[in-house]
Short mmCIF file of N, CA, C and O in Angstrom, two decimals:
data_model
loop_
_atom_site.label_atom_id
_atom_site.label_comp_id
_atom_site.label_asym_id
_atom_site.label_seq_id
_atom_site.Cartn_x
_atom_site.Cartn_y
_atom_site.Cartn_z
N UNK Y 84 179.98 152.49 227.25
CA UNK Y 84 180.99 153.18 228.05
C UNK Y 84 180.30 154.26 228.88
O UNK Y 84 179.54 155.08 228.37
N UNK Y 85 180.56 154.23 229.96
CA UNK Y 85 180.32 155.10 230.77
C UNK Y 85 180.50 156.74 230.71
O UNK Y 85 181.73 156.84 230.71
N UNK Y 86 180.04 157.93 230.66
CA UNK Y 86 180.44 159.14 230.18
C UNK Y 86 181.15 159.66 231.12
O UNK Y 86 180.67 160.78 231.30
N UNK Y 87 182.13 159.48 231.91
CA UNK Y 87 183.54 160.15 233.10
C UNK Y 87 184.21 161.13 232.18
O UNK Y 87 184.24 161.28 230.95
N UNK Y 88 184.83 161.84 233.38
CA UNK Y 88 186.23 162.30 231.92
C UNK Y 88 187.07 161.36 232.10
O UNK Y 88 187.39 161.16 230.93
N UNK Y 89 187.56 160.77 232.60
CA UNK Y 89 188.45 159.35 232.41
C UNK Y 89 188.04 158.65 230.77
O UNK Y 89 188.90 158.39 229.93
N UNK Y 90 186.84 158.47 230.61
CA UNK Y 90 186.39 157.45 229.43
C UNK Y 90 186.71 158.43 228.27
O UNK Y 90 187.08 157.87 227.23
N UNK Y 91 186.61 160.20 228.23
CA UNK Y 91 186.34 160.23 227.53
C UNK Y 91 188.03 161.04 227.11
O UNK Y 91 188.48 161.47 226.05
N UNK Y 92 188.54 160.96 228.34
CA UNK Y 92 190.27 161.19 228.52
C UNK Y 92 190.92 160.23 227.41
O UNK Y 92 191.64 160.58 226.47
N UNK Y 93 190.40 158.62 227.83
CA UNK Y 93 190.93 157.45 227.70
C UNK Y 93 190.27 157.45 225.48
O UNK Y 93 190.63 156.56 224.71
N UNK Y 94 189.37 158.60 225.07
CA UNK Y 94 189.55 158.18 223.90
C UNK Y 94 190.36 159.07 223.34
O UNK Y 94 190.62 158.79 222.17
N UNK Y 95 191.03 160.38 223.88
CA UNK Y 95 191.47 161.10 223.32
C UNK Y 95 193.24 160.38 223.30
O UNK Y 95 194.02 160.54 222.36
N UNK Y 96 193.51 159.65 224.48
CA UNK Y 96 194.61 158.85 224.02
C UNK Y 96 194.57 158.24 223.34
O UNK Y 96 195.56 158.22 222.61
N UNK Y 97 193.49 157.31 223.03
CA UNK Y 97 193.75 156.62 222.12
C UNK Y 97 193.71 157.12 220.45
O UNK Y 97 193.87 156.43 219.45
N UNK Y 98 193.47 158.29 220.53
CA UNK Y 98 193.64 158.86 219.53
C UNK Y 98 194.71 159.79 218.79
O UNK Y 98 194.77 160.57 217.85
N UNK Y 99 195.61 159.16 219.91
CA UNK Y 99 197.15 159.93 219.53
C UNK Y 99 196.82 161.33 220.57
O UNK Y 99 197.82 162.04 220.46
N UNK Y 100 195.87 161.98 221.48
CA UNK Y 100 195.99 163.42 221.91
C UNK Y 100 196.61 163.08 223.10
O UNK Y 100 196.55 162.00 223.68
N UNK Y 101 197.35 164.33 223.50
CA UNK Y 101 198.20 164.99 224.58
C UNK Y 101 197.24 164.76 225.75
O UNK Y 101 196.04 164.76 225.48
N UNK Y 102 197.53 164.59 226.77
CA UNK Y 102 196.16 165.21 227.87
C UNK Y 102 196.63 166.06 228.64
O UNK Y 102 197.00 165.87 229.80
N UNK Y 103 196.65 167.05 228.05
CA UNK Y 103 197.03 168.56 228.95
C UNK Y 103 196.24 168.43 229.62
O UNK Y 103 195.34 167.60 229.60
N UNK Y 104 196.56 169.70 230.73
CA UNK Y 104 195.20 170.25 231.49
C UNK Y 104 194.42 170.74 230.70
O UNK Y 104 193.28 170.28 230.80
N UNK Y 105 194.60 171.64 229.79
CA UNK Y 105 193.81 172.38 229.13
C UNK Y 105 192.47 171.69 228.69
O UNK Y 105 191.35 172.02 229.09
N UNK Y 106 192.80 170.60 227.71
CA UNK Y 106 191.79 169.56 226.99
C UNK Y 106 190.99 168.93 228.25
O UNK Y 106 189.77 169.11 228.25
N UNK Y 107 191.51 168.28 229.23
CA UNK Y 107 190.93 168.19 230.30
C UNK Y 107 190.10 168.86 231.14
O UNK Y 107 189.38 168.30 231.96
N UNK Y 108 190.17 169.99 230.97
CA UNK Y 108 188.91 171.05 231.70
C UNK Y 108 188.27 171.47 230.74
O UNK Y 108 187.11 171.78 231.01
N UNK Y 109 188.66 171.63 229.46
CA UNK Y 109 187.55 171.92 228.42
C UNK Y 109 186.55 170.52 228.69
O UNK Y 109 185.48 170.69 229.28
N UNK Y 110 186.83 169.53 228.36
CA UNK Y 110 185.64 167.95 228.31
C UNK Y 110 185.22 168.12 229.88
O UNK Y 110 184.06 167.83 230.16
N UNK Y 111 186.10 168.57 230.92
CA UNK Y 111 185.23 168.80 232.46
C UNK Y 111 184.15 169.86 232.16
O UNK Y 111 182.97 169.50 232.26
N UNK Y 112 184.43 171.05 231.83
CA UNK Y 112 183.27 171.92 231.61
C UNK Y 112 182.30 171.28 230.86
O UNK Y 112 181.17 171.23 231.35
N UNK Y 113 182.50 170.79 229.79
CA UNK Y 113 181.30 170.64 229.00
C UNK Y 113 180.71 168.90 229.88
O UNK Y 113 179.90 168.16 229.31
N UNK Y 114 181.05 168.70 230.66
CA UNK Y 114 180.55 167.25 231.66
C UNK Y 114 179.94 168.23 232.65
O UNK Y 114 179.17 167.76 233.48
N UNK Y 115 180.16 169.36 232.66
CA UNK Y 115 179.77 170.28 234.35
C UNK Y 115 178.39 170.43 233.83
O UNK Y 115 177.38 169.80 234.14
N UNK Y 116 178.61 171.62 232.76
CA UNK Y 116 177.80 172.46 232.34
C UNK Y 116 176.46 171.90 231.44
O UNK Y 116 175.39 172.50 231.33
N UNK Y 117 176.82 170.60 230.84
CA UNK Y 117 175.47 169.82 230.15
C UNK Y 117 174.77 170.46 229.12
O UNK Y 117 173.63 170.34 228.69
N UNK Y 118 175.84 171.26 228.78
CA UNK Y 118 174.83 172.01 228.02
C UNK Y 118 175.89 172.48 226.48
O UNK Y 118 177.09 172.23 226.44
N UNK Y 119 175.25 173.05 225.54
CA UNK Y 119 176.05 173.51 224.36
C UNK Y 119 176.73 174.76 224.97
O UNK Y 119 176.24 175.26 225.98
N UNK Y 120 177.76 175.24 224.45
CA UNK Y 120 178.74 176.31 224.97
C UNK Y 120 179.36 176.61 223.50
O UNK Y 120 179.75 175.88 222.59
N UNK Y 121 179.29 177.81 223.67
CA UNK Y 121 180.07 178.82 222.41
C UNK Y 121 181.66 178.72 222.88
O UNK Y 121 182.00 178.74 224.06
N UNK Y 122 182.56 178.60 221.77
CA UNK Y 122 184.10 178.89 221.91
C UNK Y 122 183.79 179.90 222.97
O UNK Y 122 183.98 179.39 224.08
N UNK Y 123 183.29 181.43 223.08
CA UNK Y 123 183.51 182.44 223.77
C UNK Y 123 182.86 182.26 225.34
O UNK Y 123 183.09 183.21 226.09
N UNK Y 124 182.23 181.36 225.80
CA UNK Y 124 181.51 180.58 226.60
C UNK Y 124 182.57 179.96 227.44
O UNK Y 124 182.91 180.21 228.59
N UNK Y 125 183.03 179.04 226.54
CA UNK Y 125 184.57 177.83 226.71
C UNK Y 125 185.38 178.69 228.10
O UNK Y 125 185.49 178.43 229.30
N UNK Y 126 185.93 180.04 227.05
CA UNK Y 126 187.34 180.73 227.16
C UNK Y 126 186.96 181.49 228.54
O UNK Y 126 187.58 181.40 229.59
N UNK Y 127 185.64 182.36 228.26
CA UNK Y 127 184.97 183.07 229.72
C UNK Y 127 185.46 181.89 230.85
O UNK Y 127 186.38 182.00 231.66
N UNK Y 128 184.83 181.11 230.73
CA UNK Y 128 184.58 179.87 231.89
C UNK Y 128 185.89 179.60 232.30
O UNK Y 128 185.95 179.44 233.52
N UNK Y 129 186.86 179.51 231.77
CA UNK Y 129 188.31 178.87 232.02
C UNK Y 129 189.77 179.76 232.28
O UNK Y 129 190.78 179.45 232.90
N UNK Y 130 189.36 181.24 231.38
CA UNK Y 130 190.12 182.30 231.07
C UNK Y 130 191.58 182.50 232.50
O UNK Y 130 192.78 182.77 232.51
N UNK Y 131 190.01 182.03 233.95
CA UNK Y 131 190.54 182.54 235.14
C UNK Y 131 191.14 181.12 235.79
O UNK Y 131 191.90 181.13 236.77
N UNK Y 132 190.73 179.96 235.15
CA UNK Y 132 190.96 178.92 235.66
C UNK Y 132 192.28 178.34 235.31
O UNK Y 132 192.77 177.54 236.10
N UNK Y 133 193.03 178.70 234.05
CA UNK Y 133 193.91 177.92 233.71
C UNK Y 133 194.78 179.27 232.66
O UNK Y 133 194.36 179.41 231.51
N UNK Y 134 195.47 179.81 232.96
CA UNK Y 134 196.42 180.74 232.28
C UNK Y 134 197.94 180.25 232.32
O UNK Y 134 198.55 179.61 233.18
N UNK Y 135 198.46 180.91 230.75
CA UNK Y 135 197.73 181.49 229.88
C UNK Y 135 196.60 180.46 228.72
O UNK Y 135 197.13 179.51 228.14
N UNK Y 136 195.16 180.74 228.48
CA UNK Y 136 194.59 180.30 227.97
C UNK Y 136 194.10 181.38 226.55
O UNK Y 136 193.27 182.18 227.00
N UNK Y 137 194.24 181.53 225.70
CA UNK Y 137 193.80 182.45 224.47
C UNK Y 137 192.62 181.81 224.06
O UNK Y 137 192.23 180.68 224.38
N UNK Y 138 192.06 182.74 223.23
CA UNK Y 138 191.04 181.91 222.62
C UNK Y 138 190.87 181.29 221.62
O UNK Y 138 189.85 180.66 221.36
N UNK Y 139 192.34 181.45 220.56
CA UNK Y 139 192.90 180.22 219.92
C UNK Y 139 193.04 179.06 219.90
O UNK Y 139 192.88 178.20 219.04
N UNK Y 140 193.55 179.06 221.54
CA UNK Y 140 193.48 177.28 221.77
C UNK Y 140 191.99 176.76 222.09
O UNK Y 140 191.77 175.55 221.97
N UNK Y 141 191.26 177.37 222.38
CA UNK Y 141 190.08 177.33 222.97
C UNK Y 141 189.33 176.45 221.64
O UNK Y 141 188.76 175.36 221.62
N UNK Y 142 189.65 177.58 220.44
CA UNK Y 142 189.15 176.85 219.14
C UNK Y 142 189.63 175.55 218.78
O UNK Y 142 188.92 174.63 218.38
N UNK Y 143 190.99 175.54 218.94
CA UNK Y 143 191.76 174.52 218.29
C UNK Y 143 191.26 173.08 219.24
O UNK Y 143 190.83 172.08 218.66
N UNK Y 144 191.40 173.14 220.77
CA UNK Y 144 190.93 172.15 220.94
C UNK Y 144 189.27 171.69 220.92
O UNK Y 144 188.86 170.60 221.32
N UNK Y 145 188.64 172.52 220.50
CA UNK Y 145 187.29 172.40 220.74
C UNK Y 145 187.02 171.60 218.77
O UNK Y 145 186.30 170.68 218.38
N UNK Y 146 187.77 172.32 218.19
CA UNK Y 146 187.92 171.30 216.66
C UNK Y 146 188.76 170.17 216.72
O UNK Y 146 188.80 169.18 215.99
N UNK Y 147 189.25 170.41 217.47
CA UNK Y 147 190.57 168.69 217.82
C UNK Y 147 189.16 167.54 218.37
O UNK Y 147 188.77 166.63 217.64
N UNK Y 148 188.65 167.77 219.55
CA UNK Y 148 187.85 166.97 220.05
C UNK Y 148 186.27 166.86 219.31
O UNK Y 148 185.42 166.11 219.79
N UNK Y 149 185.98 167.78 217.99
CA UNK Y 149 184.97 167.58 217.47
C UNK Y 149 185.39 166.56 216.21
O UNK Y 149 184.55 165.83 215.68
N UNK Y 150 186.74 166.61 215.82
CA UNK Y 150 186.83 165.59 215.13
C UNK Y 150 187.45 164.55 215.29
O UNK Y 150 187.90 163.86 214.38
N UNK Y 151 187.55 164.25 217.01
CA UNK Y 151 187.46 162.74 217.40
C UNK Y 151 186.05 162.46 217.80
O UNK Y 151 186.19 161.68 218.74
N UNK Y 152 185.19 162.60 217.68
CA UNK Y 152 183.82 162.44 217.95
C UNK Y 152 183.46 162.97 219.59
O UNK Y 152 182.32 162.77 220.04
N UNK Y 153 184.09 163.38 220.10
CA UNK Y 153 183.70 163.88 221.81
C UNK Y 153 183.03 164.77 221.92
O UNK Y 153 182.23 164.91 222.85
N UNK Y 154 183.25 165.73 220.78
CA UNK Y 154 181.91 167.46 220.57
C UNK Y 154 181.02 166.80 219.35
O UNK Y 154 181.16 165.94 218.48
N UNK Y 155 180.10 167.68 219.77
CA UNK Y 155 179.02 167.80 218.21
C UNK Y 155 179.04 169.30 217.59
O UNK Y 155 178.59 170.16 218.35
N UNK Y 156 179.41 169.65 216.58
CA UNK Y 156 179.46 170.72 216.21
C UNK Y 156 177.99 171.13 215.91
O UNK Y 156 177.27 170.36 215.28
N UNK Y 157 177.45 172.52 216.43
CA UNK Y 157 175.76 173.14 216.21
C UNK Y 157 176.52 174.20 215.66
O UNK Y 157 177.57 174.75 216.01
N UNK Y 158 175.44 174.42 214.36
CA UNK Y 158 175.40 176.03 213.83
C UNK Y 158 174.04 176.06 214.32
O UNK Y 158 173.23 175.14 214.30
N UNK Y 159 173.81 177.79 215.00
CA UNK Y 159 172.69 178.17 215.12
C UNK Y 159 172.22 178.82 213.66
O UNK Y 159 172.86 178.91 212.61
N UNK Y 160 171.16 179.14 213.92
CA UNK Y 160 170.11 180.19 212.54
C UNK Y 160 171.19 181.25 212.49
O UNK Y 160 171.78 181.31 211.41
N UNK Y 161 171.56 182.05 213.36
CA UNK Y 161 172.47 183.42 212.54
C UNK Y 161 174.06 182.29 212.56
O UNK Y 161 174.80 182.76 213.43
N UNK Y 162 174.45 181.58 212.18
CA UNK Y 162 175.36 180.72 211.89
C UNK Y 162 176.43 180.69 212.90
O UNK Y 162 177.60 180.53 212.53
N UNK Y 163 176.09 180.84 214.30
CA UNK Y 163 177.59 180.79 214.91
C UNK Y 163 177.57 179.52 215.49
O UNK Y 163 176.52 178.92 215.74
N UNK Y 164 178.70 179.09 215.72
CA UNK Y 164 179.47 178.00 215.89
C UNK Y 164 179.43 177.36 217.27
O UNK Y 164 180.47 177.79 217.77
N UNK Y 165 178.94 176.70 218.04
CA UNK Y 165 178.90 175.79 219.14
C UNK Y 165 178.87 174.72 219.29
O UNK Y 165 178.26 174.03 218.47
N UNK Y 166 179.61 174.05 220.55
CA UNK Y 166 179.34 172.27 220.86
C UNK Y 166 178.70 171.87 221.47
O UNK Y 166 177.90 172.57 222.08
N UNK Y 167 178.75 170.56 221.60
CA UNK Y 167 177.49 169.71 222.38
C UNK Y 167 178.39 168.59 222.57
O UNK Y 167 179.05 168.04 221.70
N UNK Y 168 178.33 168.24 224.17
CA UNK Y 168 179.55 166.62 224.05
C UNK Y 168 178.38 165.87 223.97
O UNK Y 168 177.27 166.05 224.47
N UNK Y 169 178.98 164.78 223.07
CA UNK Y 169 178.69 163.77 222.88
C UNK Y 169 178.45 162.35 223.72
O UNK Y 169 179.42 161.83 224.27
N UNK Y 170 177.22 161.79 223.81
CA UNK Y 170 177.35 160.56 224.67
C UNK Y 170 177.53 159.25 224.61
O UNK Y 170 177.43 158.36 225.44
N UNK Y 171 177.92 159.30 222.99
CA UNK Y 171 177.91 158.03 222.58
C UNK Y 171 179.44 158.42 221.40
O UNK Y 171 179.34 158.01 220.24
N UNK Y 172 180.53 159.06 221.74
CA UNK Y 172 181.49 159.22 220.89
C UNK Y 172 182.23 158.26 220.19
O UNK Y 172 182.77 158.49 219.10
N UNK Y 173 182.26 156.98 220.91
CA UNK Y 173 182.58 155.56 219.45
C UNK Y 173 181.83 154.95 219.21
O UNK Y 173 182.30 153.93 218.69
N UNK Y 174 180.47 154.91 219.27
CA UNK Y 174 179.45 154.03 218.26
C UNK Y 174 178.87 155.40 217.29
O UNK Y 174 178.99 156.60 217.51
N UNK Y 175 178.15 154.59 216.05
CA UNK Y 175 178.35 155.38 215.02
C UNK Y 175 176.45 155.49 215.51
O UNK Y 175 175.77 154.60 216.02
N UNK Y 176 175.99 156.99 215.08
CA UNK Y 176 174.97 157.49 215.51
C UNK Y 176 174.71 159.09 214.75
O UNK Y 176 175.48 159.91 214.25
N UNK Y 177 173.60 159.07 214.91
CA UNK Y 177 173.49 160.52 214.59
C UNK Y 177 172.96 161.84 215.71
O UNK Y 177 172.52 161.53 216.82
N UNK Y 178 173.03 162.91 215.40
CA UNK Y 178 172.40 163.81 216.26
C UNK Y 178 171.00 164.69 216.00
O UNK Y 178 170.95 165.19 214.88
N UNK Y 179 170.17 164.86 216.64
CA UNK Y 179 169.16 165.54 216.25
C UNK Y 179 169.38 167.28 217.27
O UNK Y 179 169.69 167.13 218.45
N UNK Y 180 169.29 168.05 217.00
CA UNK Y 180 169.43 169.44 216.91
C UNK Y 180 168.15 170.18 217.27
O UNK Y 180 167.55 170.46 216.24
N UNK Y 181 167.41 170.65 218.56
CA UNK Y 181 166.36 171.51 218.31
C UNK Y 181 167.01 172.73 218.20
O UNK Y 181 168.13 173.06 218.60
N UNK Y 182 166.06 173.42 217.52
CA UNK Y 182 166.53 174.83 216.53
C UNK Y 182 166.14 176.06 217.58
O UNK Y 182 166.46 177.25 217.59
N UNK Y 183 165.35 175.31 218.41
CA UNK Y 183 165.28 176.57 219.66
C UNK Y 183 165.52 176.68 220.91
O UNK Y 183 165.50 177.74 221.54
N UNK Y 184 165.75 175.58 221.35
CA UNK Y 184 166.21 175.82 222.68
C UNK Y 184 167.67 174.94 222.84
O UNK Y 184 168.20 174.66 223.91
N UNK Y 185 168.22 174.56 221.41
CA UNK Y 185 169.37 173.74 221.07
C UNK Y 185 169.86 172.96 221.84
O UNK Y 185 171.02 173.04 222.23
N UNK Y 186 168.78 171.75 222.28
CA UNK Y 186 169.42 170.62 222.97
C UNK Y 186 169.75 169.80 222.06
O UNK Y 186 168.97 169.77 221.11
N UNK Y 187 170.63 169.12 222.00
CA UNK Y 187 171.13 167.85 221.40
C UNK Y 187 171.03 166.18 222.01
O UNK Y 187 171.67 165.65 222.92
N UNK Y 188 169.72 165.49 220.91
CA UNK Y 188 170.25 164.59 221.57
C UNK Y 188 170.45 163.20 220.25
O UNK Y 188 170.47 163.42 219.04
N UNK Y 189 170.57 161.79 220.90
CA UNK Y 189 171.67 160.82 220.62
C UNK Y 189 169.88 160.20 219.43
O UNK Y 189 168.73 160.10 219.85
N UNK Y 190 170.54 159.87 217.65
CA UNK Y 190 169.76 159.10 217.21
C UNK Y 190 170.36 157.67 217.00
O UNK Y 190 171.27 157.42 216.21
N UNK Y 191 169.89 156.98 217.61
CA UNK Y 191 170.22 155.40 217.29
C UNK Y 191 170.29 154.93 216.07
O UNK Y 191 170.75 153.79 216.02
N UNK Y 192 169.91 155.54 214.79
CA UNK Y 192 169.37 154.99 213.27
C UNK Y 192 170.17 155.77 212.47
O UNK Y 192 170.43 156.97 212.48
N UNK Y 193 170.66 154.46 211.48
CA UNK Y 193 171.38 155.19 210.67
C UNK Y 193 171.09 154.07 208.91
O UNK Y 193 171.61 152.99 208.66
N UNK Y 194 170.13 154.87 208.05
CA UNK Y 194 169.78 154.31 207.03
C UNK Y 194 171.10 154.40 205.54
O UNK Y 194 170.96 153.69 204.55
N UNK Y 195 171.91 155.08 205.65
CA UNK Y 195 173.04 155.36 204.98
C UNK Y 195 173.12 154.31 203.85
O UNK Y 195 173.04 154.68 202.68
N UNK Y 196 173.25 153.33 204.09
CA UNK Y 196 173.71 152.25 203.14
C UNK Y 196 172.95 152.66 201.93
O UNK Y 196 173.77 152.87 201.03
N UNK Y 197 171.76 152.86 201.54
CA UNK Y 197 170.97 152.87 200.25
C UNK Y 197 171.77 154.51 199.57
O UNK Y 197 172.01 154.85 198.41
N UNK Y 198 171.98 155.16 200.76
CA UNK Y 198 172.50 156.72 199.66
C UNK Y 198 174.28 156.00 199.27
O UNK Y 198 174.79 156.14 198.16
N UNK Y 199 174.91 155.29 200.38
CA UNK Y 199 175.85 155.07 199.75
C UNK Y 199 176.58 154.11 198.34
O UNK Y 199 177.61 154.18 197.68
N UNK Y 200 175.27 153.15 198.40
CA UNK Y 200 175.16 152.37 197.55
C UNK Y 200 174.56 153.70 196.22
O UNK Y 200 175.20 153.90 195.19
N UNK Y 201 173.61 154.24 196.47
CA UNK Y 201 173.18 155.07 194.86
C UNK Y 201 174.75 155.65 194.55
O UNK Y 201 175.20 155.55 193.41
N UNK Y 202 175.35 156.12 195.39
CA UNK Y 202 176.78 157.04 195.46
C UNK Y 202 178.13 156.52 194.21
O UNK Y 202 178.91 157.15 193.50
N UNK Y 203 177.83 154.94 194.45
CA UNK Y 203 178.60 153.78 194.09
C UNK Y 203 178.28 153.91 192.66
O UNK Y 203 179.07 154.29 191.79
N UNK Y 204 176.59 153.41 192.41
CA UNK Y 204 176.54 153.38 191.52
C UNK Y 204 175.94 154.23 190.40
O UNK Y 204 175.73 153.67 189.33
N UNK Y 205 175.70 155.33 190.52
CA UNK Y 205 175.09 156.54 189.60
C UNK Y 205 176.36 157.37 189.61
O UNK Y 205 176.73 157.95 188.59
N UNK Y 206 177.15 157.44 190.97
CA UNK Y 206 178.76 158.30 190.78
C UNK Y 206 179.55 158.08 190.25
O UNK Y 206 180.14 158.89 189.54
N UNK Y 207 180.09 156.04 190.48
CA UNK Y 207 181.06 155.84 190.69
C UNK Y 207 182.16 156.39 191.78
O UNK Y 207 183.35 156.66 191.58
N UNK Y 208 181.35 156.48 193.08
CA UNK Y 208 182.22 157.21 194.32
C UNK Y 208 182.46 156.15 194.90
O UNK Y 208 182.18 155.12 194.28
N UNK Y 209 183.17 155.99 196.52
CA UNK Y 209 182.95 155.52 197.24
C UNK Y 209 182.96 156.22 198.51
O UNK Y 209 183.98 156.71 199.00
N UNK Y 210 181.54 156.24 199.17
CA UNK Y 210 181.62 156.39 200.75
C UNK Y 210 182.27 156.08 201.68
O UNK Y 210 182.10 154.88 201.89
N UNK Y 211 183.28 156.74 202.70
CA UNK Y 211 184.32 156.38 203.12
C UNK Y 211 183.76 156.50 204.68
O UNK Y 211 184.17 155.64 205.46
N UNK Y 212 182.89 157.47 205.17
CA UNK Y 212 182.25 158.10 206.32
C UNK Y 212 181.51 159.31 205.68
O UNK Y 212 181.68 159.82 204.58
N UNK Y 213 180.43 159.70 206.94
CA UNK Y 213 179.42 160.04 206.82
C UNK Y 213 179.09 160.99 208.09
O UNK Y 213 179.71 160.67 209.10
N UNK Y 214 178.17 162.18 208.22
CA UNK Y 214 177.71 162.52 209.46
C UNK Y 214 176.92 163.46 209.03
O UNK Y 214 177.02 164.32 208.16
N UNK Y 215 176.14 163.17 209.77
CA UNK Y 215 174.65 164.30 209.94
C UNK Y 215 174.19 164.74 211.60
O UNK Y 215 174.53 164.22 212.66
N UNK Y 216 173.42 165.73 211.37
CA UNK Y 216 172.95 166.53 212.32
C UNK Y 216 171.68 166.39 211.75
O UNK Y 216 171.68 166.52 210.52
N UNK Y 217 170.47 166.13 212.34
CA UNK Y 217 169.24 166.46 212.20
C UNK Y 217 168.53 167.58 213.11
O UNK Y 217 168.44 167.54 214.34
N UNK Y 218 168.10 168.47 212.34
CA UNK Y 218 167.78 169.49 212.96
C UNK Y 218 166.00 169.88 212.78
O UNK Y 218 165.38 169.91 211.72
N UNK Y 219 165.45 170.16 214.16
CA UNK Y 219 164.11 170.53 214.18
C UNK Y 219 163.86 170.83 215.35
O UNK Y 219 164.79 171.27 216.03
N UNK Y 220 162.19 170.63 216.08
CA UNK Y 220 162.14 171.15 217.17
C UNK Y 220 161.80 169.94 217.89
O UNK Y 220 161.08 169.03 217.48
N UNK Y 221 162.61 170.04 219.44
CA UNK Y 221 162.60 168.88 219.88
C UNK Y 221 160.85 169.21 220.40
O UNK Y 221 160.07 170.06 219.96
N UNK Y 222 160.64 168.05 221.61
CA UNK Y 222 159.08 167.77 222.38
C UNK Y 222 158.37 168.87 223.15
O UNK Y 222 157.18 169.16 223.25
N UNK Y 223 159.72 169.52 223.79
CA UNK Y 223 159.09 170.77 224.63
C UNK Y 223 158.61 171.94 223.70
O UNK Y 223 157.65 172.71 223.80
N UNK Y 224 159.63 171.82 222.72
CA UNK Y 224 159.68 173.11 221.37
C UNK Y 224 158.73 173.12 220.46
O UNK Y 224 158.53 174.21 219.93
N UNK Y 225 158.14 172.32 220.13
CA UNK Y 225 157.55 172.52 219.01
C UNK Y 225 155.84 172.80 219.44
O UNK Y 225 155.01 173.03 218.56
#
């Protein structure tokens, strides 16, 4: 799928979401800007663009669209909270995280089956879903 906001409009319908304006210029900014953005980042950027905007909703949809797969949630080292859109939001993938200049990008590999299988049988659980962030320093960083 192509990364538009149309495509990535078209998963939030299909996920039962509204398409306000609001949600719509949040996934435009983060298509503008290419880059990770703090909630307080979000709200600056839009505050003047779309009122009234609080920075409540700012959160709420920025956790609405991280748990349809469209954000990647980053904690930095002093633990605050930022996204990263996603370029691959319906195939199943992981993310790798550099820790210093916090680009995010797309891992194709996903070895899961052997932890979910030990899960099965040393727990008695069952793995239902899964997600990781891999975090280190990307090529320029390290």
């Amino acid at each position: 799928m192509e990364n538009t906001l149309d495509s990535y409009l078209s998963i939030l319908k299909t996920e039962g979401f509204k398409l306000t304006p609001k949600r719509k210029s949040v996934i435009a900014l983060f298509i503008k800007e290419r880059r990770i953005l703090a909630p307080q980042d979000v709200h600056q950027k839009l505050k003047t663009v779309i009122t009234p905007l609080g920075l409540p909703t700012i959160y709420r949809i920025l956790e609405e669209l991280a748990s349809i797969g469209v954000l990647v949630p980053v904690v930095s080292d002093d633990r605050l909270l930022s996204y990263a859109l996603c370029c691959k939001p319906q195939e199943h993938h992981h993310h790798f995280v550099c820790r210093k200049c916090h680009k995010v990008e797309e891992v194709d590999y996903c070895n899961f089956e052997a932890i979910s299988k030990l899960i099965a049988n040393k727990l008695g659980g069952l793995v239902e879903r899964h997600s990781l962030n891999i975090e280190g320093l990307c090529v320029r960083c390290k």
